[in-house]
PDB file of C-alpha atoms and ligand atoms in Angstrom:
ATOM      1  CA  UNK A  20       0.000   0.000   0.000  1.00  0.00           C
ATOM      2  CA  UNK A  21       1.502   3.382  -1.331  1.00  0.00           C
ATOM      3  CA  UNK A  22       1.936   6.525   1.874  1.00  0.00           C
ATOM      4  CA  UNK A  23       0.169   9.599   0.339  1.00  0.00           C
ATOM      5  CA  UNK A  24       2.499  12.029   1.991  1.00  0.00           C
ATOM      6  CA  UNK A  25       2.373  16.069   2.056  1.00  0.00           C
ATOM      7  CA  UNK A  26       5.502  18.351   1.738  1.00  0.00           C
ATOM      8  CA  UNK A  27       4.244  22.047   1.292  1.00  0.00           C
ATOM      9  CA  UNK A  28       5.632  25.632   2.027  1.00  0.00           C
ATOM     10  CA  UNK A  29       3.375  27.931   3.767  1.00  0.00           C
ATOM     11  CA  UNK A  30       4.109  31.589   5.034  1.00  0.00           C
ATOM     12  CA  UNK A  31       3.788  32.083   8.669  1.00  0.00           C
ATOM     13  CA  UNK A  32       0.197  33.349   8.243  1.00  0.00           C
ATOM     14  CA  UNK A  33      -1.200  30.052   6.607  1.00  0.00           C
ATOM     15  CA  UNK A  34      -1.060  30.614   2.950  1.00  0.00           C
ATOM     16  CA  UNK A  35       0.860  28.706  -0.082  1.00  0.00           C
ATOM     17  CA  UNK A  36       0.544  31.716  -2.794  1.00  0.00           C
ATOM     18  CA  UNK A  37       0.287  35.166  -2.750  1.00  0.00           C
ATOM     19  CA  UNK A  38      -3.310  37.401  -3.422  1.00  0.00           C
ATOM     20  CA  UNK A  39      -1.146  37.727  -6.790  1.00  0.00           C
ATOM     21  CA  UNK A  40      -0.420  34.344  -7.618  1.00  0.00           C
ATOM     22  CA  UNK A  41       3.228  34.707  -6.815  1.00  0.00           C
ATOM     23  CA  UNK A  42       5.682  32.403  -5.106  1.00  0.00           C
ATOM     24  CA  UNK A  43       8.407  35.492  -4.929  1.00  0.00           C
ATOM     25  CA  UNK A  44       8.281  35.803  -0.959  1.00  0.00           C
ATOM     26  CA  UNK A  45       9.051  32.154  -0.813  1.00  0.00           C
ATOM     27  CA  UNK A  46      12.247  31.999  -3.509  1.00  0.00           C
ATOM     28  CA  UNK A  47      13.575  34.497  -1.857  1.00  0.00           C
ATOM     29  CA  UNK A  48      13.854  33.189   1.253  1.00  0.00           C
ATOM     30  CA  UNK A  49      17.120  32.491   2.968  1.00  0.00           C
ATOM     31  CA  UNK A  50      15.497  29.564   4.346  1.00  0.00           C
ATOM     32  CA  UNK A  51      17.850  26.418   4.606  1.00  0.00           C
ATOM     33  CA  UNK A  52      16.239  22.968   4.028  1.00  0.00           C
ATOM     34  CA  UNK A  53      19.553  21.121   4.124  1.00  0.00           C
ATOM     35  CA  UNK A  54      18.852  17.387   4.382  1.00  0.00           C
ATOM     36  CA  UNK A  55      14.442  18.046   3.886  1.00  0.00           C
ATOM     37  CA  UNK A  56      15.690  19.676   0.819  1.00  0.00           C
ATOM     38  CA  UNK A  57      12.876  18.945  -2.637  1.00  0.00           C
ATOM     39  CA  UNK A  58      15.758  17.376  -4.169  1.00  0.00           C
ATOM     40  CA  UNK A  59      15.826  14.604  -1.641  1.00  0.00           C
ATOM     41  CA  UNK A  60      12.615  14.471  -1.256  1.00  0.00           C
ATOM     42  CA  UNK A  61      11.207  13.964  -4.736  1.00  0.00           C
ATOM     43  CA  UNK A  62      13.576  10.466  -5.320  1.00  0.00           C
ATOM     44  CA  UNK A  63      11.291   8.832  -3.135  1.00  0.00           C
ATOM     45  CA  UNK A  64       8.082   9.826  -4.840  1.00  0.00           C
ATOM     46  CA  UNK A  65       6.740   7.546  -7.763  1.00  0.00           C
ATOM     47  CA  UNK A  66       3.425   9.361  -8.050  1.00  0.00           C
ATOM     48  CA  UNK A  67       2.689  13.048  -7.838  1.00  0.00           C
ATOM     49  CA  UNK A  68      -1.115  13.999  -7.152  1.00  0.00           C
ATOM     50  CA  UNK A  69      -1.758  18.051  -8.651  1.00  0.00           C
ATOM     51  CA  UNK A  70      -4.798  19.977  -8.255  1.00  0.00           C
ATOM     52  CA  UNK A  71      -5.719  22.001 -11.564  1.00  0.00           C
ATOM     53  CA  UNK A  72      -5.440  25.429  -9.745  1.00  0.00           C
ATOM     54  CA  UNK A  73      -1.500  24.483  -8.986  1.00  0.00           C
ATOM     55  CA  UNK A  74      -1.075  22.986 -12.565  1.00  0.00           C
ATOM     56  CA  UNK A  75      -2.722  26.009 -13.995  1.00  0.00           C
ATOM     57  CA  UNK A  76      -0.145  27.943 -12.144  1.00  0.00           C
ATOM     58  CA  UNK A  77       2.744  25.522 -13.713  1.00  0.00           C
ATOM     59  CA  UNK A  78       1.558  26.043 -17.124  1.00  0.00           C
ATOM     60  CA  UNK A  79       1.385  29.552 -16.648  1.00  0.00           C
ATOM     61  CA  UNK A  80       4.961  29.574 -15.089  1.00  0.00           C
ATOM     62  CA  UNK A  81       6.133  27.619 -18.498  1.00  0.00           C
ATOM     63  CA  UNK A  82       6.516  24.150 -16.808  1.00  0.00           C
ATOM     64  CA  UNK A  83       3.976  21.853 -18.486  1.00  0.00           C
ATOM     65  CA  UNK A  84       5.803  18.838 -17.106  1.00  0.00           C
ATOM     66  CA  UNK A  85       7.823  19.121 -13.987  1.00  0.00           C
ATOM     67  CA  UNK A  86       8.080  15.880 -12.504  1.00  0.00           C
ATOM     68  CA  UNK A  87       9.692  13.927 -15.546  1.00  0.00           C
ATOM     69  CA  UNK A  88      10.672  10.882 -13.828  1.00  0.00           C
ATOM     70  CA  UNK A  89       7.252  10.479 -12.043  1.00  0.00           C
ATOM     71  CA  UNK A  90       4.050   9.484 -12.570  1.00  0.00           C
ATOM     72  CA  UNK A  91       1.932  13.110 -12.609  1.00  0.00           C
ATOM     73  CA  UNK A  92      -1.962  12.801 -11.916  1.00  0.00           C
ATOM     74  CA  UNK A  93      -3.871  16.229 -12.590  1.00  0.00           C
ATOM     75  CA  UNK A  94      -7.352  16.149 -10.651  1.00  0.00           C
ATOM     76  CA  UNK A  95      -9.777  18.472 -12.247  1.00  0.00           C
ATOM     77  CA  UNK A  96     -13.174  18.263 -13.433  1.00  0.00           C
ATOM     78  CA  UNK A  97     -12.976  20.238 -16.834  1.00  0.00           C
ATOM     79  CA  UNK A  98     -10.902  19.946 -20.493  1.00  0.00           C
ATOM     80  CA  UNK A  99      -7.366  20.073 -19.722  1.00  0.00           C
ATOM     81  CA  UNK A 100      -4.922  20.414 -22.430  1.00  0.00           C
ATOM     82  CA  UNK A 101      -1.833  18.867 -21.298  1.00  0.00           C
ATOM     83  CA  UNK A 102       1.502  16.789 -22.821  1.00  0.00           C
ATOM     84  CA  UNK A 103       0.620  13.294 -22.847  1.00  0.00           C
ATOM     85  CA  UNK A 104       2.775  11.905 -20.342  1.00  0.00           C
ATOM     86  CA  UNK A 105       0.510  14.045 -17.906  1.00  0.00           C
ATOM     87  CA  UNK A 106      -2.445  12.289 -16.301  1.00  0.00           C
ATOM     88  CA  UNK A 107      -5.610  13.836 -16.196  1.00  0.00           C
ATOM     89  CA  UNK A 108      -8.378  12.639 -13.792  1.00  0.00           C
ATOM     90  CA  UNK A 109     -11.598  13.461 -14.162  1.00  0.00           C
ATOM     91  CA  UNK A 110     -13.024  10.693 -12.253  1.00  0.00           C
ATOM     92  CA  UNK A 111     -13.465  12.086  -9.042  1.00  0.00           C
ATOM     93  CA  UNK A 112     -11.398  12.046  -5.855  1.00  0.00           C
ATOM     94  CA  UNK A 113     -12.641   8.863  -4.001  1.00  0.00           C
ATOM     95  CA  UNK A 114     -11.845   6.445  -7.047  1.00  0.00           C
ATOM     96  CA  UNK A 115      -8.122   8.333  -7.060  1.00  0.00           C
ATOM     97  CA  UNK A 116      -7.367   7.726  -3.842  1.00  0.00           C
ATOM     98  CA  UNK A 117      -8.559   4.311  -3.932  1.00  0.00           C
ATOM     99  CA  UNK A 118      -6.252   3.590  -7.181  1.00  0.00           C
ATOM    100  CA  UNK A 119      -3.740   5.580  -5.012  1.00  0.00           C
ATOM    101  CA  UNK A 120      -3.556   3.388  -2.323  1.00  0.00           C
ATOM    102  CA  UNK A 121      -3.323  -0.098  -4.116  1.00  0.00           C
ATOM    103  CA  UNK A 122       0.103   1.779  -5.414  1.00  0.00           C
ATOM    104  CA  UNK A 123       3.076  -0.531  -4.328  1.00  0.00           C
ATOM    105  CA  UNK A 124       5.847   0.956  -6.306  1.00  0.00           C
ATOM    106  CA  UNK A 125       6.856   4.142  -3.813  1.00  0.00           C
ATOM    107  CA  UNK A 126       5.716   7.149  -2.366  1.00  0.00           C
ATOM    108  CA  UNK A 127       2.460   9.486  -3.338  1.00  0.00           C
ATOM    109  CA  UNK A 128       3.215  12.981  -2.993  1.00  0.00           C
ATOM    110  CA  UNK A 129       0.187  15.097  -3.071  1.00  0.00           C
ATOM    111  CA  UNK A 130       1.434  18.311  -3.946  1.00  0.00           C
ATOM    112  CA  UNK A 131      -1.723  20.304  -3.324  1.00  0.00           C
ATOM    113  CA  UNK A 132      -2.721  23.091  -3.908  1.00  0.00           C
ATOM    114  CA  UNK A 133      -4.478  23.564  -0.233  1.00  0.00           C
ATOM    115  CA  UNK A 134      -7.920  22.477  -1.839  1.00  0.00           C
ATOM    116  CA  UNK A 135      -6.917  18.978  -3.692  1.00  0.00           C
ATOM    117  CA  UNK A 136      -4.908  17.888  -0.199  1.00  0.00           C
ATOM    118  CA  UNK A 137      -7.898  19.528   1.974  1.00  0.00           C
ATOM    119  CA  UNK A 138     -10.154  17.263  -0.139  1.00  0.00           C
ATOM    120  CA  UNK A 139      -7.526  14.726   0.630  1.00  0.00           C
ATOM    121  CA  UNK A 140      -7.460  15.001   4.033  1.00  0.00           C
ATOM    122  CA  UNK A 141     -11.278  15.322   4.645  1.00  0.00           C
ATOM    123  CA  UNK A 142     -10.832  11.628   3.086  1.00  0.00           C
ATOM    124  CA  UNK A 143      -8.381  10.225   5.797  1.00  0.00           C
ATOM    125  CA  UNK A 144      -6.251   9.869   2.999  1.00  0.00           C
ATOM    126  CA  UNK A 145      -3.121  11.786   3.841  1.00  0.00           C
ATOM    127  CA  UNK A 146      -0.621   9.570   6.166  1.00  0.00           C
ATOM    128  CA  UNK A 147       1.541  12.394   6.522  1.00  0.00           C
ATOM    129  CA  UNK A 148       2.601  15.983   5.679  1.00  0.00           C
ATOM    130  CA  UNK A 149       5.484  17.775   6.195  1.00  0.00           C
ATOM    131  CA  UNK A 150       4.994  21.977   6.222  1.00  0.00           C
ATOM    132  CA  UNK A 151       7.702  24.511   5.907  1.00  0.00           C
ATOM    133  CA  UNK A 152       6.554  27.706   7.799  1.00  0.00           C
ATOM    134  CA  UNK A 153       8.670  30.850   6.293  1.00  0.00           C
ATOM    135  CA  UNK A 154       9.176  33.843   8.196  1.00  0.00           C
ATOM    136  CA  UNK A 155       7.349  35.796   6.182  1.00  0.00           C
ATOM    137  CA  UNK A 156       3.535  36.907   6.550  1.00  0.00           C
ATOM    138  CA  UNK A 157       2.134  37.619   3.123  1.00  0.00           C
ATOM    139  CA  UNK A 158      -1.454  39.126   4.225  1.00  0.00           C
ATOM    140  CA  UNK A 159      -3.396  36.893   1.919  1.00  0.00           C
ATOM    141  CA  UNK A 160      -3.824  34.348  -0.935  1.00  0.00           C
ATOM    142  CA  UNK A 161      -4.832  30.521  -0.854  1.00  0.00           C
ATOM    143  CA  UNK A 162      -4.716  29.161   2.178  1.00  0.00           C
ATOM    144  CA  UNK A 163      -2.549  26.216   3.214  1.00  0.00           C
ATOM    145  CA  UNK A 164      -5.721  24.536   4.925  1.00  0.00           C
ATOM    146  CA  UNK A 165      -8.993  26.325   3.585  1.00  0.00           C
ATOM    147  CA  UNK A 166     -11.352  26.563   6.351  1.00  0.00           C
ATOM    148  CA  UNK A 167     -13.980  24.124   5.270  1.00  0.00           C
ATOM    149  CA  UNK A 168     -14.852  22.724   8.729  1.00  0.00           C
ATOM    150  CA  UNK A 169     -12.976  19.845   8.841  1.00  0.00           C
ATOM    151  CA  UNK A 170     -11.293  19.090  11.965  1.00  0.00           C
ATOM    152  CA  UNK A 171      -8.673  16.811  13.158  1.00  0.00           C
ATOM    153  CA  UNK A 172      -5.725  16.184  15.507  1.00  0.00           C
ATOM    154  CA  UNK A 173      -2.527  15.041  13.661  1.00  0.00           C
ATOM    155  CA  UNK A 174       0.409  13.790  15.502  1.00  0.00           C
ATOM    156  CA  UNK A 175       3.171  15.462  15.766  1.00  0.00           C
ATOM    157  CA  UNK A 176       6.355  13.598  14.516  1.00  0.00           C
ATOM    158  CA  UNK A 177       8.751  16.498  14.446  1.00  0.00           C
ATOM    159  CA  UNK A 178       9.213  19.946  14.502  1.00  0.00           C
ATOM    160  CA  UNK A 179      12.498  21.897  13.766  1.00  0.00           C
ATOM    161  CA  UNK A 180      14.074  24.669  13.453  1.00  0.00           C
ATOM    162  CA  UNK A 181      15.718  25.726   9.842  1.00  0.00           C
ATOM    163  CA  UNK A 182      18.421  27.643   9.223  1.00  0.00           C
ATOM    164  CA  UNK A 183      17.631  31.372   8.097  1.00  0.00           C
ATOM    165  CA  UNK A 184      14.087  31.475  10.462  1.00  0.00           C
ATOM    166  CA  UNK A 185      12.203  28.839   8.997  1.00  0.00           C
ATOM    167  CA  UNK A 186      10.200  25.687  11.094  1.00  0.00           C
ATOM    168  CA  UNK A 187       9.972  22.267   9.554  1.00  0.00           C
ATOM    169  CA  UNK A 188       6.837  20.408  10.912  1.00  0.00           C
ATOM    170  CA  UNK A 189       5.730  16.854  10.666  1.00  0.00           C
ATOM    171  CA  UNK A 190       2.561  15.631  11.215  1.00  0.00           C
ATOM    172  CA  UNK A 191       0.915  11.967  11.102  1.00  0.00           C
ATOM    173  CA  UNK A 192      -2.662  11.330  10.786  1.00  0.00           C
ATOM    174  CA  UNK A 193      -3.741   8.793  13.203  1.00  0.00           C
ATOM    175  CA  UNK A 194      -6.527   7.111  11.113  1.00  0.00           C
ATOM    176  CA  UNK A 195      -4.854   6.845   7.864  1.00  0.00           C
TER     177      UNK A 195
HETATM  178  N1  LIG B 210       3.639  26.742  -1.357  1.00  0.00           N
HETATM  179  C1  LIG B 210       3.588  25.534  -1.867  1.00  0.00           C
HETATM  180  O1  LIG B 210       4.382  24.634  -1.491  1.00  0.00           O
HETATM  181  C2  LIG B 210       2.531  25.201  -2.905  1.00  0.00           C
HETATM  182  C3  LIG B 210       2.281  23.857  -3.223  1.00  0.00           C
HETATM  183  C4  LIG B 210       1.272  23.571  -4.126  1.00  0.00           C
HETATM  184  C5  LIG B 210       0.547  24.602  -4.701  1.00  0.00           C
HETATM  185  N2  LIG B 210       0.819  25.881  -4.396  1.00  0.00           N
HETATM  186  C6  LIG B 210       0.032  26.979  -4.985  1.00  0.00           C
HETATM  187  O2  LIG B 210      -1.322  26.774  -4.633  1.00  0.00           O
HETATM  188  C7  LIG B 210      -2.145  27.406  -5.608  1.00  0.00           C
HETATM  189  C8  LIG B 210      -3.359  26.560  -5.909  1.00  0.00           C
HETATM  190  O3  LIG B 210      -3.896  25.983  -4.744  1.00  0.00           O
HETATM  191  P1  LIG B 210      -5.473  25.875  -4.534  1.00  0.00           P
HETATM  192  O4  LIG B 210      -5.686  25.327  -3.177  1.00  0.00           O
HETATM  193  O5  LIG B 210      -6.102  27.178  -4.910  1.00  0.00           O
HETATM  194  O6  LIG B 210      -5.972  24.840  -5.651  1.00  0.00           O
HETATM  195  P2  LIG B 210      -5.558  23.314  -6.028  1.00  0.00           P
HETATM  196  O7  LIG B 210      -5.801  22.436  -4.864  1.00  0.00           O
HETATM  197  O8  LIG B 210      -4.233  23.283  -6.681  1.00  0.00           O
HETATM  198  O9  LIG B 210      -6.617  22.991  -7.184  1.00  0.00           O
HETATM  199  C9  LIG B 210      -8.007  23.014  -6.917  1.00  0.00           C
HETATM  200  C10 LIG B 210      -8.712  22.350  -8.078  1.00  0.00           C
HETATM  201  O10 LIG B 210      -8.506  20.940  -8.027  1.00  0.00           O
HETATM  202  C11 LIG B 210      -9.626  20.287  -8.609  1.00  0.00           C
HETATM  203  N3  LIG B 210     -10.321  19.340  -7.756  1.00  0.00           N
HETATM  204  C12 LIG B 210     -10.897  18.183  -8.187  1.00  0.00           C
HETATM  205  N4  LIG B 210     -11.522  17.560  -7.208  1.00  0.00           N
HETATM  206  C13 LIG B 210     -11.409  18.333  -6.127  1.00  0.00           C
HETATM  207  C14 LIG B 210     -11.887  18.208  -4.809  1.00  0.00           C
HETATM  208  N5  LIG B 210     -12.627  17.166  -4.398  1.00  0.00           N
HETATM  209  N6  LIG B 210     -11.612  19.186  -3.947  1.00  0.00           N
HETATM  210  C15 LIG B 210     -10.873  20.245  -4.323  1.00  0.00           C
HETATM  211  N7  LIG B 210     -10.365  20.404  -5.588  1.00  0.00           N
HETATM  212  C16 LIG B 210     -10.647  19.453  -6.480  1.00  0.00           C
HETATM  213  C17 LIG B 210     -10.635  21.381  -8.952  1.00  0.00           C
HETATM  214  O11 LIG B 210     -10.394  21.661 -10.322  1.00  0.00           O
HETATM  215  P3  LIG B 210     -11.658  21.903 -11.309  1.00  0.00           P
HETATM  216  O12 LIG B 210     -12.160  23.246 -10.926  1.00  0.00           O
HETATM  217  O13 LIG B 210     -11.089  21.807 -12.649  1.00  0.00           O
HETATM  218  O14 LIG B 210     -12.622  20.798 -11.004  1.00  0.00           O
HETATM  219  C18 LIG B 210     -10.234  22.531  -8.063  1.00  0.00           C
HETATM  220  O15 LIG B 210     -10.617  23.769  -8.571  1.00  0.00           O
HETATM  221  C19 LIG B 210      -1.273  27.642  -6.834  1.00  0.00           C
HETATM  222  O16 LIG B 210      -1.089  29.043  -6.980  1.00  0.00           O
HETATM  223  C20 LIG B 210       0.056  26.986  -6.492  1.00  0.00           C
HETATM  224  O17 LIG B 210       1.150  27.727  -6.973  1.00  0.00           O
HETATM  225  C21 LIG B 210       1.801  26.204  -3.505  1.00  0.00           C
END
């Protein structure tokens, strides 16, 4: 059974983007990741899991496939023109995570945005997430967890303090 795992930036006042759709305040951070760095990360991943708002956001940004060496699944629920070696599911969430979970050949990231791993989450399908607080408050945008009412009480694994003001925090959800 594949671990559909979370590893997201947010700024310290809960969001993943700016109100202007920018990702500026966090590549300029000073923020050290050192051994939690993306480029470790991403070897264990076989399967990243997009929601169409962040894929949008790739295309726009000029990077129509940027996960080459794994499987990409875009969840949306409209026409998507994308390269073919992108995956586009329109089938709904409950028969993706179901597929998801039968996986056996390494990790699922689910990348977000906040909606597809809120959706996610509502699901009890996210073992884990891992959330990289910048020092920086942005004062708006989408929000790392939109408020849709869903509670919970994850377990914390870790949390740690990064080189240049950043936290590194690692949850576990219990039922999952
Ligand atoms: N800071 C970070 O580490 C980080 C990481 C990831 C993303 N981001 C940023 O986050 C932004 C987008 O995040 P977001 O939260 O607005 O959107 P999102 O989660 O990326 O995408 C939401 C879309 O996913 C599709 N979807 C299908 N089933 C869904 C379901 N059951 N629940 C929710 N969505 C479902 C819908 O597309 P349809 O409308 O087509 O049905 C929905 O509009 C982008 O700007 C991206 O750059 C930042």
């Amino acid at each position: 059974m594949a671990r559909i795992v979370g590893y997201i930036a947010s700024s310290l006042d809960g969001f993943i983007v700016d109100a202007d759709g920018s990702l500026q305040w966090l590549y300029e951070s000073a923020v050290e990741l050192g051994e939690h760095h993306y480029e470790i990360f991403i070897k264990r991943i076989a399967t990243v899991v997009v929601g169409r708002a962040t894929y949008d956001w790739l295309l726009k940004e000029g990077v129509p496939s940027p996960y080459p060496k794994q499987r990409t699944i875009v969840v949306t629920s409209r026409p998507l023109d994308a390269p073919p070696e992108i995956e586009v599911w329109n089938k709904g969430i409950d028969p993706l995570i179901a597929e998801l979970r039968a996986l056996d050949n390494g990790d699922v990231w689910m990348l977000g945005g906040g909606q597809l791993q809120m959706a996610f989450m509502e699901r009890g399908a996210l073992h884990e997430i891992e959330i990289y607080l910048m020092p920086r408050l942005i004062g708006g945008g989408a929000p790392l967890f939109p408020p849709t009412g869903f509670r919970a009480s994850p377990k914390l694994l870790s949390a740690k303090e990064l080189k240049g003001g950043g936290v590194r925090l690692h949850y576990a959800f219990a039922d999952t």
